[in-house]
Amino acid sequence: MAAKKLYESFSKELIEEVHRWGSMKQTGVSLKYMMEFGSKPTPRNLLISSQFLHKELPMRIARRVIDLQTLPYGLSHKPAVLKVRDWYLDSFRDLRSFPDIKDENDELEFTKMINLVKVRHNNVVPMMALGVQQLKKDLHPKIDYKDLDEIHQFLDRFYMSRIGIRMLIGQHVALHDPNPPPDCVGYIHTKMSPLEVARNATEDARSICLREYGSAPKVNIYGDPNFTFPYVPTHLHLMVFELVKNSLRAVEERFVDSDKVAPPVRIIVADGLEDVTIKISDEGGGIPRSGLPKIFTYLYSTARNPLDEHSDLDTIDLATVSTLAGYGYGLPISRLYARYFGGDLQIISMEGYGTDAYLHLSRLGDSQEPLP
């Protein structure tokens, strides 16, 4: 019933328009194109970019609204999911009610507006996680995670699309910086050192581990310190941070009552012709083979879910939700970030010993965005 009531607060015309835009063909952009186009952020280029986004963003957002309304097992009617759907509808309406962009002033106003859209969607991931939690509480415990395939596929599409929307908005907004950092084109660093990003992400993960456990295993990083390639540092930071965090937690929990010194986590950065590969190896005991298919699902986590204790959407402070174990979304979302620019993430495990994560990043940057 709540779903109906909320739904009616949006006009029939708006919903029809969502369906019309949701059926239009989206346009993918490659890292290479973003880099070449953004290297000259002239007023004319920014105008072209904003006109493209004015058409492209409503299509992408409309598809997500349609998806959010047709989820199985009643997930569409969960309060947290309704809240997310309302954010998307508000953003669709903001974009569609913005007049055609004809000059520099229009472009600046549009840029302000899409930045506000991006901020509105900041907490989509924890809010959707909460919706899935609400669903899990209602589902029969005997339902196997394999039966929830449809929900996994939806969340993969949903989060992949979100990465794209945030990248396009963030890139456009960042191109307005009058003093960009050296070698940066918007979000893209044309001479990014994967070793340096890995070092920063590792420090962040270790500080969280120290806070949670009182100690943290050492992390040794190997690779050419002078090697650089074009990539988005925030994406790489997020992926390495998640993987190192998992490794630190596994090692810490395996050696918590042991007299032995916890073995270090090892990170190796290799630069191939096609891919840059980052391997993160730990001796945290590994994952049983039966558990491996579950690690990329959104309904499985070995960690305590920090959202469990909260159910009131208005009082939950999403910023303070503990990040060490997260809500079991670290691995599947990291894999989406890797795939967004044509890479991938693979996990190989030896039960009783440890886990190796292989993070492949496409060095060529010419693959188109996946468009769910």
mmCIF file of C-alpha atoms in Angstrom:
data_model
loop_
_atom_site.group_PDB
_atom_site.id
_atom_site.type_symbol
_atom_site.label_atom_id
_atom_site.label_comp_id
_atom_site.label_asym_id
_atom_site.label_seq_id
_atom_site.Cartn_x
_atom_site.Cartn_y
_atom_site.Cartn_z
ATOM 1 C CA MET A 1 0.000 0.000 0.000
ATOM 2 C CA ALA A 2 2.842 2.353 0.906
ATOM 3 C CA ALA A 3 4.240 1.830 -2.593
ATOM 4 C CA LYS A 4 0.990 2.976 -4.197
ATOM 5 C CA LYS A 5 0.663 6.041 -2.028
ATOM 6 C CA LEU A 6 4.217 7.195 -2.708
ATOM 7 C CA TYR A 7 3.852 6.405 -6.359
ATOM 8 C CA GLU A 8 0.813 8.635 -6.719
ATOM 9 C CA SER A 9 2.741 11.660 -5.513
ATOM 10 C CA PHE A 10 4.347 11.626 -8.970
ATOM 11 C CA SER A 11 2.095 12.615 -11.864
ATOM 12 C CA LYS A 12 0.932 10.125 -14.480
ATOM 13 C CA GLU A 13 2.609 12.307 -17.138
ATOM 14 C CA LEU A 14 5.965 12.026 -15.372
ATOM 15 C CA ILE A 15 5.697 8.226 -15.171
ATOM 16 C CA GLU A 16 4.773 8.046 -18.870
ATOM 17 C CA GLU A 17 7.741 10.251 -19.711
ATOM 18 C CA VAL A 18 10.025 7.970 -17.667
ATOM 19 C CA HIS A 19 8.873 4.999 -19.772
ATOM 20 C CA ARG A 20 9.405 6.929 -22.988
ATOM 21 C CA TRP A 21 12.964 7.968 -22.073
ATOM 22 C CA GLY A 22 13.740 4.538 -20.629
ATOM 23 C CA SER A 23 13.227 2.970 -24.055
ATOM 24 C CA MET A 24 15.662 5.302 -25.868
ATOM 25 C CA LYS A 25 19.138 4.139 -26.902
ATOM 26 C CA GLN A 26 21.947 5.094 -24.539
ATOM 27 C CA THR A 27 25.420 6.162 -25.728
ATOM 28 C CA GLY A 28 28.548 4.674 -24.139
ATOM 29 C CA VAL A 29 31.758 6.649 -23.718
ATOM 30 C CA SER A 30 35.305 5.276 -23.406
ATOM 31 C CA LEU A 31 38.036 6.389 -20.993
ATOM 32 C CA LYS A 32 40.149 7.378 -23.996
ATOM 33 C CA TYR A 33 37.372 9.571 -25.413
ATOM 34 C CA MET A 34 36.722 11.245 -22.041
ATOM 35 C CA MET A 35 40.434 11.966 -21.750
ATOM 36 C CA GLU A 36 40.862 13.353 -25.278
ATOM 37 C CA PHE A 37 37.647 15.387 -25.170
ATOM 38 C CA GLY A 38 38.356 16.772 -21.689
ATOM 39 C CA SER A 39 41.974 17.719 -22.408
ATOM 40 C CA LYS A 40 40.658 20.977 -23.935
ATOM 41 C CA PRO A 41 37.826 22.152 -21.643
ATOM 42 C CA THR A 42 36.985 25.168 -23.808
ATOM 43 C CA PRO A 43 33.568 26.818 -23.284
ATOM 44 C CA ARG A 44 32.482 25.217 -26.579
ATOM 45 C CA ASN A 45 33.505 21.725 -25.441
ATOM 46 C CA LEU A 46 31.786 22.192 -22.084
ATOM 47 C CA LEU A 47 28.649 23.284 -23.928
ATOM 48 C CA ILE A 48 28.767 20.154 -26.137
ATOM 49 C CA SER A 49 29.347 18.004 -23.053
ATOM 50 C CA SER A 50 26.398 19.510 -21.163
ATOM 51 C CA GLN A 51 24.085 19.135 -24.190
ATOM 52 C CA PHE A 52 25.097 15.461 -24.396
ATOM 53 C CA LEU A 53 24.423 14.928 -20.669
ATOM 54 C CA HIS A 54 21.102 16.779 -20.897
ATOM 55 C CA LYS A 55 19.951 14.024 -23.277
ATOM 56 C CA GLU A 56 21.923 11.055 -21.943
ATOM 57 C CA LEU A 57 21.322 11.270 -18.176
ATOM 58 C CA PRO A 58 17.487 11.159 -18.318
ATOM 59 C CA MET A 59 17.704 7.946 -20.399
ATOM 60 C CA ARG A 60 20.012 6.253 -17.911
ATOM 61 C CA ILE A 61 18.047 7.428 -14.873
ATOM 62 C CA ALA A 62 14.681 6.457 -16.432
ATOM 63 C CA ARG A 63 15.904 2.877 -16.959
ATOM 64 C CA ARG A 64 16.775 2.603 -13.293
ATOM 65 C CA VAL A 65 13.358 3.931 -12.219
ATOM 66 C CA ILE A 66 11.640 1.299 -14.391
ATOM 67 C CA ASP A 67 13.936 -1.385 -12.923
ATOM 68 C CA LEU A 68 13.227 -0.219 -9.366
ATOM 69 C CA GLN A 69 9.493 -0.599 -9.924
ATOM 70 C CA THR A 70 9.580 -4.182 -11.182
ATOM 71 C CA LEU A 71 11.728 -6.058 -8.665
ATOM 72 C CA PRO A 72 10.825 -9.598 -7.560
ATOM 73 C CA TYR A 73 9.921 -10.824 -4.045
ATOM 74 C CA GLY A 74 8.360 -7.460 -3.162
ATOM 75 C CA LEU A 75 11.742 -5.712 -3.047
ATOM 76 C CA SER A 76 10.220 -2.745 -4.942
ATOM 77 C CA HIS A 77 7.916 -2.065 -1.981
ATOM 78 C CA LYS A 78 10.558 -2.013 0.745
ATOM 79 C CA PRO A 79 10.743 1.472 2.347
ATOM 80 C CA ALA A 80 14.464 1.896 1.596
ATOM 81 C CA VAL A 81 13.973 0.979 -2.076
ATOM 82 C CA LEU A 82 11.024 3.380 -2.387
ATOM 83 C CA LYS A 83 13.256 6.130 -1.026
ATOM 84 C CA VAL A 84 15.902 5.372 -3.669
ATOM 85 C CA ARG A 85 13.250 5.302 -6.408
ATOM 86 C CA ASP A 86 12.026 8.724 -5.280
ATOM 87 C CA TRP A 87 15.570 10.126 -5.504
ATOM 88 C CA TYR A 88 15.804 8.835 -9.085
ATOM 89 C CA LEU A 89 12.389 10.245 -10.023
ATOM 90 C CA ASP A 90 13.301 13.645 -8.528
ATOM 91 C CA SER A 91 16.527 13.663 -10.556
ATOM 92 C CA PHE A 92 14.718 12.654 -13.733
ATOM 93 C CA ARG A 93 12.247 15.483 -13.212
ATOM 94 C CA ASP A 94 15.062 18.008 -12.543
ATOM 95 C CA LEU A 95 16.827 17.004 -15.760
ATOM 96 C CA ARG A 96 13.719 16.988 -17.917
ATOM 97 C CA SER A 97 12.451 20.338 -16.632
ATOM 98 C CA PHE A 98 15.795 22.003 -17.423
ATOM 99 C CA PRO A 99 15.455 24.035 -20.651
ATOM 100 C CA ASP A 100 17.685 23.525 -23.701
ATOM 101 C CA ILE A 101 21.293 24.578 -23.101
ATOM 102 C CA LYS A 102 22.202 27.344 -25.556
ATOM 103 C CA ASP A 103 25.044 29.352 -24.023
ATOM 104 C CA GLU A 104 27.696 29.524 -21.301
ATOM 105 C CA ASN A 105 25.260 30.707 -18.616
ATOM 106 C CA ASP A 106 22.870 27.828 -19.292
ATOM 107 C CA GLU A 107 25.829 25.458 -19.161
ATOM 108 C CA LEU A 108 26.977 26.742 -15.743
ATOM 109 C CA GLU A 109 23.441 26.479 -14.327
ATOM 110 C CA PHE A 110 23.117 22.962 -15.714
ATOM 111 C CA THR A 111 26.468 21.968 -14.168
ATOM 112 C CA LYS A 112 25.300 23.208 -10.756
ATOM 113 C CA MET A 113 22.081 21.257 -11.099
ATOM 114 C CA ILE A 114 23.703 17.926 -12.099
ATOM 115 C CA ASN A 115 26.178 18.291 -9.253
ATOM 116 C CA LEU A 116 23.197 18.500 -6.881
ATOM 117 C CA VAL A 117 21.783 15.366 -8.535
ATOM 118 C CA LYS A 118 25.072 13.587 -7.804
ATOM 119 C CA VAL A 119 24.957 14.678 -4.152
ATOM 120 C CA ARG A 120 21.310 13.559 -3.848
ATOM 121 C CA HIS A 121 22.414 10.037 -4.839
ATOM 122 C CA ASN A 122 25.424 9.842 -2.487
ATOM 123 C CA ASN A 123 23.804 7.276 -0.199
ATOM 124 C CA VAL A 124 22.160 5.062 -2.793
ATOM 125 C CA VAL A 125 24.439 2.067 -2.094
ATOM 126 C CA PRO A 126 23.853 1.830 1.691
ATOM 127 C CA MET A 127 20.163 2.622 1.178
ATOM 128 C CA MET A 128 19.753 -0.199 -1.367
ATOM 129 C CA ALA A 129 21.719 -2.477 0.965
ATOM 130 C CA LEU A 130 19.209 -1.650 3.654
ATOM 131 C CA GLY A 131 16.363 -2.519 1.269
ATOM 132 C CA VAL A 132 17.959 -5.894 0.545
ATOM 133 C CA GLN A 133 18.382 -6.423 4.301
ATOM 134 C CA GLN A 134 14.697 -5.648 4.812
ATOM 135 C CA LEU A 135 13.903 -8.233 2.133
ATOM 136 C CA LYS A 136 16.205 -10.869 3.649
ATOM 137 C CA LYS A 137 14.419 -10.554 6.996
ATOM 138 C CA ASP A 138 11.100 -11.345 5.295
ATOM 139 C CA LEU A 139 12.323 -14.160 3.071
ATOM 140 C CA HIS A 140 12.156 -17.770 4.079
ATOM 141 C CA PRO A 141 15.613 -18.709 5.424
ATOM 142 C CA LYS A 142 15.572 -21.803 3.207
ATOM 143 C CA ILE A 143 15.573 -19.705 0.019
ATOM 144 C CA ASP A 144 18.931 -20.344 -1.604
ATOM 145 C CA TYR A 145 20.948 -17.370 -2.801
ATOM 146 C CA LYS A 146 20.900 -18.983 -6.295
ATOM 147 C CA ASP A 147 17.145 -18.443 -6.420
ATOM 148 C CA LEU A 148 17.725 -14.732 -5.980
ATOM 149 C CA ASP A 149 19.582 -14.512 -9.276
ATOM 150 C CA GLU A 150 17.174 -11.922 -10.592
ATOM 151 C CA ILE A 151 17.968 -9.613 -7.664
ATOM 152 C CA HIS A 152 21.722 -10.069 -8.173
ATOM 153 C CA GLN A 153 21.410 -9.262 -11.869
ATOM 154 C CA PHE A 154 19.304 -6.211 -11.090
ATOM 155 C CA LEU A 155 21.828 -4.942 -8.521
ATOM 156 C CA ASP A 156 24.719 -5.516 -10.940
ATOM 157 C CA ARG A 157 22.899 -3.498 -13.610
ATOM 158 C CA PHE A 158 21.810 -0.870 -11.116
ATOM 159 C CA TYR A 159 25.248 -0.277 -9.589
ATOM 160 C CA MET A 160 27.062 -0.449 -12.942
ATOM 161 C CA SER A 161 24.710 2.226 -14.275
ATOM 162 C CA ARG A 162 25.289 4.295 -11.133
ATOM 163 C CA ILE A 163 29.068 4.153 -11.653
ATOM 164 C CA GLY A 164 28.538 5.452 -15.208
ATOM 165 C CA ILE A 165 26.167 8.245 -14.203
ATOM 166 C CA ARG A 166 28.514 9.408 -11.422
ATOM 167 C CA MET A 167 31.530 9.227 -13.711
ATOM 168 C CA LEU A 168 29.839 11.324 -16.423
ATOM 169 C CA ILE A 169 28.559 13.953 -13.969
ATOM 170 C CA GLY A 170 31.779 14.028 -11.943
ATOM 171 C CA GLN A 171 33.931 14.304 -15.055
ATOM 172 C CA HIS A 172 31.867 17.190 -16.446
ATOM 173 C CA VAL A 173 31.865 19.068 -13.112
ATOM 174 C CA ALA A 174 35.620 18.516 -12.587
ATOM 175 C CA LEU A 175 36.416 19.977 -16.022
ATOM 176 C CA HIS A 176 35.271 23.341 -14.624
ATOM 177 C CA ASP A 177 38.161 23.449 -12.139
ATOM 178 C CA PRO A 178 40.184 26.544 -13.127
ATOM 179 C CA ASN A 179 43.357 25.067 -11.576
ATOM 180 C CA PRO A 180 43.291 21.313 -12.201
ATOM 181 C CA PRO A 181 46.046 19.241 -10.559
ATOM 182 C CA PRO A 182 48.944 18.468 -12.932
ATOM 183 C CA ASP A 183 48.268 15.650 -15.443
ATOM 184 C CA CYS A 184 44.587 15.493 -14.500
ATOM 185 C CA VAL A 185 41.719 15.661 -16.991
ATOM 186 C CA GLY A 186 38.662 15.840 -14.776
ATOM 187 C CA TYR A 187 38.552 12.580 -12.800
ATOM 188 C CA ILE A 188 41.209 10.968 -14.995
ATOM 189 C CA HIS A 189 44.890 11.091 -14.055
ATOM 190 C CA THR A 190 46.885 10.735 -17.267
ATOM 191 C CA LYS A 191 50.030 9.634 -15.380
ATOM 192 C CA MET A 192 48.614 7.696 -12.459
ATOM 193 C CA SER A 193 51.073 5.571 -10.473
ATOM 194 C CA PRO A 194 49.225 2.370 -9.472
ATOM 195 C CA LEU A 195 51.898 1.782 -6.825
ATOM 196 C CA GLU A 196 51.219 5.126 -5.187
ATOM 197 C CA VAL A 197 47.437 4.616 -5.236
ATOM 198 C CA ALA A 198 47.897 1.109 -3.799
ATOM 199 C CA ARG A 199 50.081 2.545 -1.024
ATOM 200 C CA ASN A 200 47.455 5.153 -0.067
ATOM 201 C CA ALA A 201 44.591 2.642 -0.190
ATOM 202 C CA THR A 202 46.631 0.247 1.955
ATOM 203 C CA GLU A 203 47.276 2.908 4.600
ATOM 204 C CA ASP A 204 43.535 3.635 4.756
ATOM 205 C CA ALA A 205 42.666 -0.061 5.077
ATOM 206 C CA ARG A 206 45.320 -0.623 7.761
ATOM 207 C CA SER A 207 44.097 2.319 9.834
ATOM 208 C CA ILE A 208 40.563 0.846 9.823
ATOM 209 C CA CYS A 209 41.954 -2.575 10.751
ATOM 210 C CA LEU A 210 43.930 -1.015 13.619
ATOM 211 C CA ARG A 211 40.817 0.720 14.856
ATOM 212 C CA GLU A 212 38.717 -2.467 14.748
ATOM 213 C CA TYR A 213 41.261 -5.022 15.987
ATOM 214 C CA GLY A 214 43.978 -3.026 17.747
ATOM 215 C CA SER A 215 46.619 -4.335 15.321
ATOM 216 C CA ALA A 216 47.086 -4.771 11.573
ATOM 217 C CA PRO A 217 49.278 -7.107 9.496
ATOM 218 C CA LYS A 218 52.088 -5.568 7.454
ATOM 219 C CA VAL A 219 51.533 -4.995 3.746
ATOM 220 C CA ASN A 220 54.441 -5.296 1.301
ATOM 221 C CA ILE A 221 54.060 -3.679 -2.129
ATOM 222 C CA TYR A 222 56.166 -4.671 -5.153
ATOM 223 C CA GLY A 223 56.361 -3.085 -8.615
ATOM 224 C CA ASP A 224 57.995 -0.333 -10.653
ATOM 225 C CA PRO A 225 57.579 2.953 -8.729
ATOM 226 C CA ASN A 226 58.069 4.952 -11.964
ATOM 227 C CA PHE A 227 55.357 3.191 -13.949
ATOM 228 C CA THR A 228 52.272 5.302 -14.752
ATOM 229 C CA PHE A 229 49.212 4.939 -16.991
ATOM 230 C CA PRO A 230 45.916 6.845 -17.497
ATOM 231 C CA TYR A 231 43.143 5.792 -15.108
ATOM 232 C CA VAL A 232 40.699 7.135 -12.523
ATOM 233 C CA PRO A 233 42.577 7.124 -9.163
ATOM 234 C CA THR A 234 39.388 7.220 -7.044
ATOM 235 C CA HIS A 235 38.154 4.018 -8.715
ATOM 236 C CA LEU A 236 41.472 2.219 -8.218
ATOM 237 C CA HIS A 237 41.691 3.420 -4.608
ATOM 238 C CA LEU A 238 38.235 2.031 -3.858
ATOM 239 C CA MET A 239 39.047 -1.385 -5.382
ATOM 240 C CA VAL A 240 42.453 -1.838 -3.733
ATOM 241 C CA PHE A 241 41.099 -0.556 -0.414
ATOM 242 C CA GLU A 242 38.290 -3.150 -0.464
ATOM 243 C CA LEU A 243 40.598 -6.034 -1.389
ATOM 244 C CA VAL A 244 43.308 -5.130 1.137
ATOM 245 C CA LYS A 245 40.663 -4.610 3.822
ATOM 246 C CA ASN A 246 39.325 -8.145 3.201
ATOM 247 C CA SER A 247 42.835 -9.590 3.350
ATOM 248 C CA LEU A 248 43.740 -7.750 6.564
ATOM 249 C CA ARG A 249 40.533 -8.918 8.213
ATOM 250 C CA ALA A 250 41.109 -12.547 7.172
ATOM 251 C CA VAL A 251 44.733 -12.558 8.411
ATOM 252 C CA GLU A 252 43.866 -10.716 11.623
ATOM 253 C CA GLU A 253 41.045 -13.129 12.481
ATOM 254 C CA ARG A 254 43.106 -16.204 11.628
ATOM 255 C CA PHE A 255 46.064 -15.195 13.791
ATOM 256 C CA VAL A 256 44.189 -13.449 16.611
ATOM 257 C CA ASP A 257 44.924 -16.175 19.193
ATOM 258 C CA SER A 258 48.150 -17.377 17.651
ATOM 259 C CA ASP A 259 51.688 -16.977 19.019
ATOM 260 C CA LYS A 260 52.955 -16.617 15.457
ATOM 261 C CA VAL A 261 53.479 -13.217 13.888
ATOM 262 C CA ALA A 262 50.726 -12.541 11.368
ATOM 263 C CA PRO A 263 52.180 -12.964 7.849
ATOM 264 C CA PRO A 264 52.207 -9.846 5.652
ATOM 265 C CA VAL A 265 49.742 -9.197 2.832
ATOM 266 C CA ARG A 266 51.590 -8.903 -0.498
ATOM 267 C CA ILE A 267 50.647 -6.584 -3.362
ATOM 268 C CA ILE A 268 52.301 -6.997 -6.769
ATOM 269 C CA VAL A 269 51.754 -4.497 -9.596
ATOM 270 C CA ALA A 270 52.565 -5.821 -13.093
ATOM 271 C CA ASP A 271 52.401 -3.747 -16.262
ATOM 272 C CA GLY A 272 51.539 -5.770 -19.353
ATOM 273 C CA LEU A 273 50.865 -4.494 -22.854
ATOM 274 C CA GLU A 274 47.069 -4.786 -22.573
ATOM 275 C CA ASP A 275 46.457 -4.889 -18.838
ATOM 276 C CA VAL A 276 47.892 -3.551 -15.642
ATOM 277 C CA THR A 277 47.343 -6.327 -13.096
ATOM 278 C CA ILE A 278 47.436 -5.911 -9.345
ATOM 279 C CA LYS A 279 47.647 -9.091 -7.294
ATOM 280 C CA ILE A 280 46.778 -8.994 -3.611
ATOM 281 C CA SER A 281 47.808 -12.147 -1.725
ATOM 282 C CA ASP A 282 47.096 -13.064 1.868
ATOM 283 C CA GLU A 283 47.549 -16.035 4.176
ATOM 284 C CA GLY A 284 44.228 -15.519 5.901
ATOM 285 C CA GLY A 285 43.038 -19.112 5.598
ATOM 286 C CA GLY A 286 41.232 -18.817 2.274
ATOM 287 C CA ILE A 287 37.601 -19.373 1.357
ATOM 288 C CA PRO A 288 36.016 -22.832 1.058
ATOM 289 C CA ARG A 289 35.313 -23.759 -2.567
ATOM 290 C CA SER A 290 31.601 -24.009 -1.814
ATOM 291 C CA GLY A 291 31.673 -20.381 -0.658
ATOM 292 C CA LEU A 292 33.441 -18.975 -3.737
ATOM 293 C CA PRO A 293 30.326 -18.517 -5.932
ATOM 294 C CA LYS A 294 28.754 -16.500 -3.120
ATOM 295 C CA ILE A 295 31.475 -13.901 -2.704
ATOM 296 C CA PHE A 296 30.254 -11.772 -5.613
ATOM 297 C CA THR A 297 26.630 -11.812 -4.527
ATOM 298 C CA TYR A 298 24.898 -9.002 -2.664
ATOM 299 C CA LEU A 299 23.114 -11.245 -0.223
ATOM 300 C CA TYR A 300 26.100 -12.879 1.364
ATOM 301 C CA SER A 301 28.693 -11.550 3.731
ATOM 302 C CA THR A 302 30.760 -13.244 6.398
ATOM 303 C CA ALA A 303 30.764 -9.963 8.271
ATOM 304 C CA ARG A 304 28.195 -8.618 10.688
ATOM 305 C CA ASN A 305 25.952 -6.245 8.828
ATOM 306 C CA PRO A 306 26.217 -2.786 10.402
ATOM 307 C CA LEU A 307 22.761 -1.872 9.078
ATOM 308 C CA ASP A 308 21.087 -4.702 10.975
ATOM 309 C CA GLU A 309 20.489 -2.719 14.130
ATOM 310 C CA HIS A 310 18.928 0.193 12.269
ATOM 311 C CA SER A 311 15.573 0.057 10.652
ATOM 312 C CA ASP A 312 14.332 3.626 10.907
ATOM 313 C CA LEU A 313 15.285 5.334 7.643
ATOM 314 C CA ASP A 314 15.126 8.806 9.080
ATOM 315 C CA THR A 315 17.414 8.232 12.055
ATOM 316 C CA ILE A 316 20.089 6.114 10.386
ATOM 317 C CA ASP A 317 23.343 8.034 9.963
ATOM 318 C CA LEU A 318 24.797 6.467 6.842
ATOM 319 C CA ALA A 319 28.127 8.230 7.285
ATOM 320 C CA THR A 320 28.903 6.435 10.532
ATOM 321 C CA VAL A 321 28.079 2.926 9.352
ATOM 322 C CA SER A 322 31.194 0.853 10.018
ATOM 323 C CA THR A 323 33.270 0.250 6.922
ATOM 324 C CA LEU A 324 35.578 -2.622 7.836
ATOM 325 C CA ALA A 325 33.161 -5.364 6.992
ATOM 326 C CA GLY A 326 30.693 -3.169 5.196
ATOM 327 C CA TYR A 327 27.448 -4.643 4.043
ATOM 328 C CA GLY A 328 29.006 -7.392 1.955
ATOM 329 C CA TYR A 329 29.061 -5.230 -1.156
ATOM 330 C CA GLY A 330 32.798 -4.534 -1.397
ATOM 331 C CA LEU A 331 33.687 -7.364 -3.779
ATOM 332 C CA PRO A 332 30.772 -7.214 -6.226
ATOM 333 C CA ILE A 333 30.990 -3.426 -6.463
ATOM 334 C CA SER A 334 34.791 -3.508 -6.887
ATOM 335 C CA ARG A 335 34.341 -5.952 -9.769
ATOM 336 C CA LEU A 336 31.863 -3.552 -11.413
ATOM 337 C CA TYR A 337 34.351 -0.681 -11.098
ATOM 338 C CA ALA A 338 37.009 -2.856 -12.747
ATOM 339 C CA ARG A 339 34.638 -3.896 -15.558
ATOM 340 C CA TYR A 340 33.399 -0.348 -16.137
ATOM 341 C CA PHE A 341 36.615 0.520 -18.012
ATOM 342 C CA GLY A 342 37.127 -2.936 -19.543
ATOM 343 C CA GLY A 343 38.978 -4.679 -16.692
ATOM 344 C CA ASP A 344 37.970 -7.457 -14.295
ATOM 345 C CA LEU A 345 38.432 -8.876 -10.817
ATOM 346 C CA GLN A 346 39.098 -12.555 -10.071
ATOM 347 C CA ILE A 347 39.480 -14.281 -6.733
ATOM 348 C CA ILE A 348 41.483 -17.518 -6.419
ATOM 349 C CA SER A 349 41.479 -19.216 -3.055
ATOM 350 C CA MET A 350 43.338 -22.036 -1.289
ATOM 351 C CA GLU A 351 41.257 -23.130 1.651
ATOM 352 C CA GLY A 352 43.515 -23.620 4.671
ATOM 353 C CA TYR A 353 46.096 -21.183 3.328
ATOM 354 C CA GLY A 354 44.920 -17.908 1.795
ATOM 355 C CA THR A 355 43.423 -15.933 -1.055
ATOM 356 C CA ASP A 356 44.795 -14.211 -4.156
ATOM 357 C CA ALA A 357 42.806 -11.407 -5.754
ATOM 358 C CA TYR A 358 43.727 -10.440 -9.329
ATOM 359 C CA LEU A 359 42.617 -6.973 -10.317
ATOM 360 C CA HIS A 360 42.942 -6.452 -14.090
ATOM 361 C CA LEU A 361 42.804 -2.889 -15.417
ATOM 362 C CA SER A 362 42.648 -2.261 -19.160
ATOM 363 C CA ARG A 363 45.650 -0.219 -20.185
ATOM 364 C CA LEU A 364 44.257 0.737 -23.584
ATOM 365 C CA GLY A 365 41.243 2.673 -22.274
ATOM 366 C CA ASP A 366 39.313 2.217 -25.519
ATOM 367 C CA SER A 367 36.523 -0.099 -24.370
ATOM 368 C CA GLN A 368 33.051 1.451 -24.263
ATOM 369 C CA GLU A 369 31.194 1.754 -20.988
ATOM 370 C CA PRO A 370 28.887 -1.212 -20.347
ATOM 371 C CA LEU A 371 25.334 0.117 -20.676
ATOM 372 C CA PRO A 372 22.834 -1.874 -18.605
#
